[in-house]
mmCIF file of C-alpha atoms in Angstrom:
data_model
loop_
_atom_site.group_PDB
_atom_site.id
_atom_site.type_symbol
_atom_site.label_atom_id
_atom_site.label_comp_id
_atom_site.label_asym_id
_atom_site.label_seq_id
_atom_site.Cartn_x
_atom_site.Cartn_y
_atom_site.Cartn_z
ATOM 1 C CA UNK A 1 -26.525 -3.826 21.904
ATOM 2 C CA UNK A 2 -30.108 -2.536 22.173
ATOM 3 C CA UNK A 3 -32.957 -4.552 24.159
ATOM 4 C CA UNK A 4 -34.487 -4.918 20.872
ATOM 5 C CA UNK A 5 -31.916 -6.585 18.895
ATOM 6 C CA UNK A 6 -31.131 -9.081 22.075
ATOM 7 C CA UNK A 7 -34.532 -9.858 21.966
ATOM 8 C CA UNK A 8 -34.168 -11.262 18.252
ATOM 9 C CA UNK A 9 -31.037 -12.616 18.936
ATOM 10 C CA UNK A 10 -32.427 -14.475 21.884
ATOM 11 C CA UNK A 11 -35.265 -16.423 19.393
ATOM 12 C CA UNK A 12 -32.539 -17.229 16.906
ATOM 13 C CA UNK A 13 -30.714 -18.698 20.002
ATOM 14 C CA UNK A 14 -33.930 -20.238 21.079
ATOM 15 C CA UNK A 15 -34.831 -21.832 17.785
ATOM 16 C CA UNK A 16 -31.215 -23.168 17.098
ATOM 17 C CA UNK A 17 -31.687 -25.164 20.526
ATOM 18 C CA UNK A 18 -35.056 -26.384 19.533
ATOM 19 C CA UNK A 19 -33.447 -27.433 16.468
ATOM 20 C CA UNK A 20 -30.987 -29.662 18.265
ATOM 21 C CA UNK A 21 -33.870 -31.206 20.811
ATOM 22 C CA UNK A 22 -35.415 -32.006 17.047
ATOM 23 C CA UNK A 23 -32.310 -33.770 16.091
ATOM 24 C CA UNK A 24 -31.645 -31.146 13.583
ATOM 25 C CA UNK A 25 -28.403 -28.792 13.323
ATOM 26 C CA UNK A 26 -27.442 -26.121 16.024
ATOM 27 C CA UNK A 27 -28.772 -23.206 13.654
ATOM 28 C CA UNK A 28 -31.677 -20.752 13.796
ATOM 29 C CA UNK A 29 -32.885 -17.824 12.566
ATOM 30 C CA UNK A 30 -35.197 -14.413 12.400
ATOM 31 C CA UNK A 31 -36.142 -11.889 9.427
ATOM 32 C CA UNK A 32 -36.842 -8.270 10.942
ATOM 33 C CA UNK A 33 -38.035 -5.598 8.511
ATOM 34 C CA UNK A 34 -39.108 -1.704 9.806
ATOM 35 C CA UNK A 35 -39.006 -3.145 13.587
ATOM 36 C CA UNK A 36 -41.732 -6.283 12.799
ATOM 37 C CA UNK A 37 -40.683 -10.050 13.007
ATOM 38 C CA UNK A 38 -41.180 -11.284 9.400
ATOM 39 C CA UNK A 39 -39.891 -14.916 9.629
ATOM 40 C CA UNK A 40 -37.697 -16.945 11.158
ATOM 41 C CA UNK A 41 -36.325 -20.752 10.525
ATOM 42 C CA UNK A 42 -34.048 -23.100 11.945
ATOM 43 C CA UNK A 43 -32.075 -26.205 10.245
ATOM 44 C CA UNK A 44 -33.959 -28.890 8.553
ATOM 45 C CA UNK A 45 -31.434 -30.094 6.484
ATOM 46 C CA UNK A 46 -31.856 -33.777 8.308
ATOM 47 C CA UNK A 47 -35.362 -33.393 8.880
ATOM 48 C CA UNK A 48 -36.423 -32.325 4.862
ATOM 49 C CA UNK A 49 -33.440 -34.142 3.317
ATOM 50 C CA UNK A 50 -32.393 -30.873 1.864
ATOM 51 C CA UNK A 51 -28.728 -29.685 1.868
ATOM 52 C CA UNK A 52 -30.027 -26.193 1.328
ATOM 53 C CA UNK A 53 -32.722 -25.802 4.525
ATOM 54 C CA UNK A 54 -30.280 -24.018 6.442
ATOM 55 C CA UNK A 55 -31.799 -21.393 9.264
ATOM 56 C CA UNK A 56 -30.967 -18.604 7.086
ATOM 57 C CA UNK A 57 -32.238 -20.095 3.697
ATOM 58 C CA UNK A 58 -35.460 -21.717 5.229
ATOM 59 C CA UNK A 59 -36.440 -18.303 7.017
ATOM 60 C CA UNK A 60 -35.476 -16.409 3.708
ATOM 61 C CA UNK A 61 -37.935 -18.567 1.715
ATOM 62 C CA UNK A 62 -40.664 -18.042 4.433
ATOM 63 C CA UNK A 63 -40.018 -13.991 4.384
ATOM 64 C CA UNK A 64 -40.257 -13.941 0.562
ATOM 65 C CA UNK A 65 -43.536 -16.257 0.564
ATOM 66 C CA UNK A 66 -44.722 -13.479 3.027
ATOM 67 C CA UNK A 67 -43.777 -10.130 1.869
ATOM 68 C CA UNK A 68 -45.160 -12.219 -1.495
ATOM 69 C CA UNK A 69 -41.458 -10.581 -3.065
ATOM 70 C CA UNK A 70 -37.801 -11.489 -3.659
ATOM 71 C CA UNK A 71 -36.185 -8.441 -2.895
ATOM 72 C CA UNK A 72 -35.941 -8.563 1.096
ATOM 73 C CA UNK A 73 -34.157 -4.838 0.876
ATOM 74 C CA UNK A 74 -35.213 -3.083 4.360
ATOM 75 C CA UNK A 75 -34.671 -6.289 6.370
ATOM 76 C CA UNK A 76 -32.112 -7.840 8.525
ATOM 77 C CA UNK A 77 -31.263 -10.950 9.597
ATOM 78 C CA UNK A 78 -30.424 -12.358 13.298
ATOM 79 C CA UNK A 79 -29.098 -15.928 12.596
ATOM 80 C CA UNK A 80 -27.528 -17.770 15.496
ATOM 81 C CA UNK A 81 -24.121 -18.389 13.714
ATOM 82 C CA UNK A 82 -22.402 -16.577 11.414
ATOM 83 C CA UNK A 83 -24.007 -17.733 7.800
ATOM 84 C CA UNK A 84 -22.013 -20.009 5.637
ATOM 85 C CA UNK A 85 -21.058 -19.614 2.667
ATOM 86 C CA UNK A 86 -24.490 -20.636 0.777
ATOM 87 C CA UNK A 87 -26.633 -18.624 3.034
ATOM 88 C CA UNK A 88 -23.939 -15.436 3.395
ATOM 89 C CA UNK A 89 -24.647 -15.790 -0.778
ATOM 90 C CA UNK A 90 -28.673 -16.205 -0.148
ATOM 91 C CA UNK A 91 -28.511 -13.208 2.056
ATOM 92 C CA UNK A 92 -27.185 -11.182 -0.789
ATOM 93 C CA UNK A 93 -29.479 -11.848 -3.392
ATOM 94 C CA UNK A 94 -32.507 -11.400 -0.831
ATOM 95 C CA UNK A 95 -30.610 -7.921 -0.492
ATOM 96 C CA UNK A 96 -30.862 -8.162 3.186
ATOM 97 C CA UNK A 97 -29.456 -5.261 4.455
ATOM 98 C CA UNK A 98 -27.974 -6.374 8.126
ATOM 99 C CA UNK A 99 -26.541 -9.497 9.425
ATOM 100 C CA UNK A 100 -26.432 -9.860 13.082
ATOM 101 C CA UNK A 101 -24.753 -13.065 14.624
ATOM 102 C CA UNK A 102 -23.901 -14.749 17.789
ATOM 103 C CA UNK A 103 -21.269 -18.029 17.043
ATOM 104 C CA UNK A 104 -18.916 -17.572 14.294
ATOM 105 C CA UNK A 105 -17.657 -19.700 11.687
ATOM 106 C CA UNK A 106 -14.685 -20.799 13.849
ATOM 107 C CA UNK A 107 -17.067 -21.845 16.770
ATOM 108 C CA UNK A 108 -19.071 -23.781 13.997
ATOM 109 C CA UNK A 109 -15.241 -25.668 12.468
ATOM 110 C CA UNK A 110 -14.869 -26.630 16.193
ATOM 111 C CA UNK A 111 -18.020 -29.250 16.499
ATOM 112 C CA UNK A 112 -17.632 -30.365 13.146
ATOM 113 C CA UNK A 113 -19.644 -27.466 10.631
ATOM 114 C CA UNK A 114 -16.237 -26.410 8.709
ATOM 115 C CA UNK A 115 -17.345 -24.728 5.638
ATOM 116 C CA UNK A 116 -13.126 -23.586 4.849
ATOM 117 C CA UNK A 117 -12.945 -26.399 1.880
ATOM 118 C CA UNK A 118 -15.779 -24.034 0.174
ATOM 119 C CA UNK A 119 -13.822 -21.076 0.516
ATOM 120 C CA UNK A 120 -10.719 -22.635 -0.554
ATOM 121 C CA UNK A 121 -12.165 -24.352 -3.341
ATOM 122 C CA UNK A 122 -13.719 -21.148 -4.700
ATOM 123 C CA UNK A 123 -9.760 -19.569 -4.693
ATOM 124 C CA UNK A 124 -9.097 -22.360 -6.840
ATOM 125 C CA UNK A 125 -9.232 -22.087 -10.629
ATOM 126 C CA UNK A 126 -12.229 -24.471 -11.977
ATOM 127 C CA UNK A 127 -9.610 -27.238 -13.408
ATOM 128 C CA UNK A 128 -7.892 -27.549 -9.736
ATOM 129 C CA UNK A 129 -11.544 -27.902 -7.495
ATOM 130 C CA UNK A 130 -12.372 -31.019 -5.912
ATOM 131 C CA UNK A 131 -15.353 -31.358 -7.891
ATOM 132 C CA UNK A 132 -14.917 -30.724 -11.747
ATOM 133 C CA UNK A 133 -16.700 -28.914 -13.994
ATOM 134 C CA UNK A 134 -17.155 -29.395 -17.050
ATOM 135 C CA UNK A 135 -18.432 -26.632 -19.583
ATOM 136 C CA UNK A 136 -20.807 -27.783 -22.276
ATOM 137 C CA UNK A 137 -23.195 -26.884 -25.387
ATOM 138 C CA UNK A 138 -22.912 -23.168 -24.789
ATOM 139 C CA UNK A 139 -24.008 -22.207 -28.487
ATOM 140 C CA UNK A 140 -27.567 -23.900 -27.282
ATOM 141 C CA UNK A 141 -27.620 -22.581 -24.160
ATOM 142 C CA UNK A 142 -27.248 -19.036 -24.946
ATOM 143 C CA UNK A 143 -29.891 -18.363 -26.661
ATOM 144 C CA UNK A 144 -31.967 -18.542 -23.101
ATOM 145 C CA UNK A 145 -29.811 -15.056 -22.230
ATOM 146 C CA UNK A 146 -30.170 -13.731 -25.676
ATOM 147 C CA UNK A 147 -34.280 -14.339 -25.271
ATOM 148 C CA UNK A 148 -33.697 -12.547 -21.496
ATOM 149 C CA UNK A 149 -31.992 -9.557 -23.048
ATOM 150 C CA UNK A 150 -34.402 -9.116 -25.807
ATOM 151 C CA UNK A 151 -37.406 -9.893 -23.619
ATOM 152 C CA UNK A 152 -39.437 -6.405 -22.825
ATOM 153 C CA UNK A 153 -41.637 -7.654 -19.564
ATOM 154 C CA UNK A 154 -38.966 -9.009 -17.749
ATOM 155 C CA UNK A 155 -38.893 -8.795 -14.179
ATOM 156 C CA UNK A 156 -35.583 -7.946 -13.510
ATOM 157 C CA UNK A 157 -33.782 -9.133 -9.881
#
């Protein structure tokens, strides 16, 4: 590993301890794009009340708001943990194109961060998941997609 890259790793290590003395979770992490520290987050899921402010997501958000666009292609992301499975997801549609990480998801099951029921349950057919779904008024609904298709200025992502 290059002096560079421990360097990033080091803040996303630094900000996932800051996180803790916050009373927030053990997570942090740092946007790099062409060699230049675009953003970096750590968890505030306790301290914004929002299941999705993990490290990854909240420094996502911050990189988009900066490079004022979605598509994050050309960066990478140091995170402190190896992303679960909402922010491995995020990461993809930002089209990050690196993930670097220092604990992994076993290290997170261990003090109490086990993201394996969202794995499982996405194995499952929809009927057999803990949480049911329930399809509904797709006749309405699809006309939403069929505006999409037909629409000539979209902005596609």
């Amino acid at each position: 590993m290059d002096k560079y890259s421990e360097k990033k790793m080091q803040k996303a290590i630094r900000l996932s301890l800051q996180s803790v003395a916050k009373g927030g979770g053990p997570f942090g992490a740092v946007i790099v794009k062409a060699g230049k520290e675009i953003a970096s987050g750590c968890n505030q899921v306790t301290a914004k009340n929002d299941p999705t402010a993990h490290a990854e997501v909240t420094a996502i958000r911050k990189a988009a708001r900066k490079l004022k666009q979605f598509d994050l292609s050309g960066c990478e992301i140091y995170t402190s943990c190896e992303p679960c499975p909402m922010c491995l997801a995020a990461i993809y549609w930002a089209r990050i194109g690196k993930i670097y990480y220092a604990n992994t998801k076993a290290d997170a099951k261990a003090i109490g961060f086990d993201d394996s029921f969202i794995y499982d349950q996405l194995s499952l057919p929809q009927e057999k998941r803990a949480v049911p779904v329930v399809k509904m008024m797709r006749n309405e609904a699809i006309k939403a997609f069929e505006r999409w298709t037909d629409k000539e200025d979209k902005i596609k992502y």
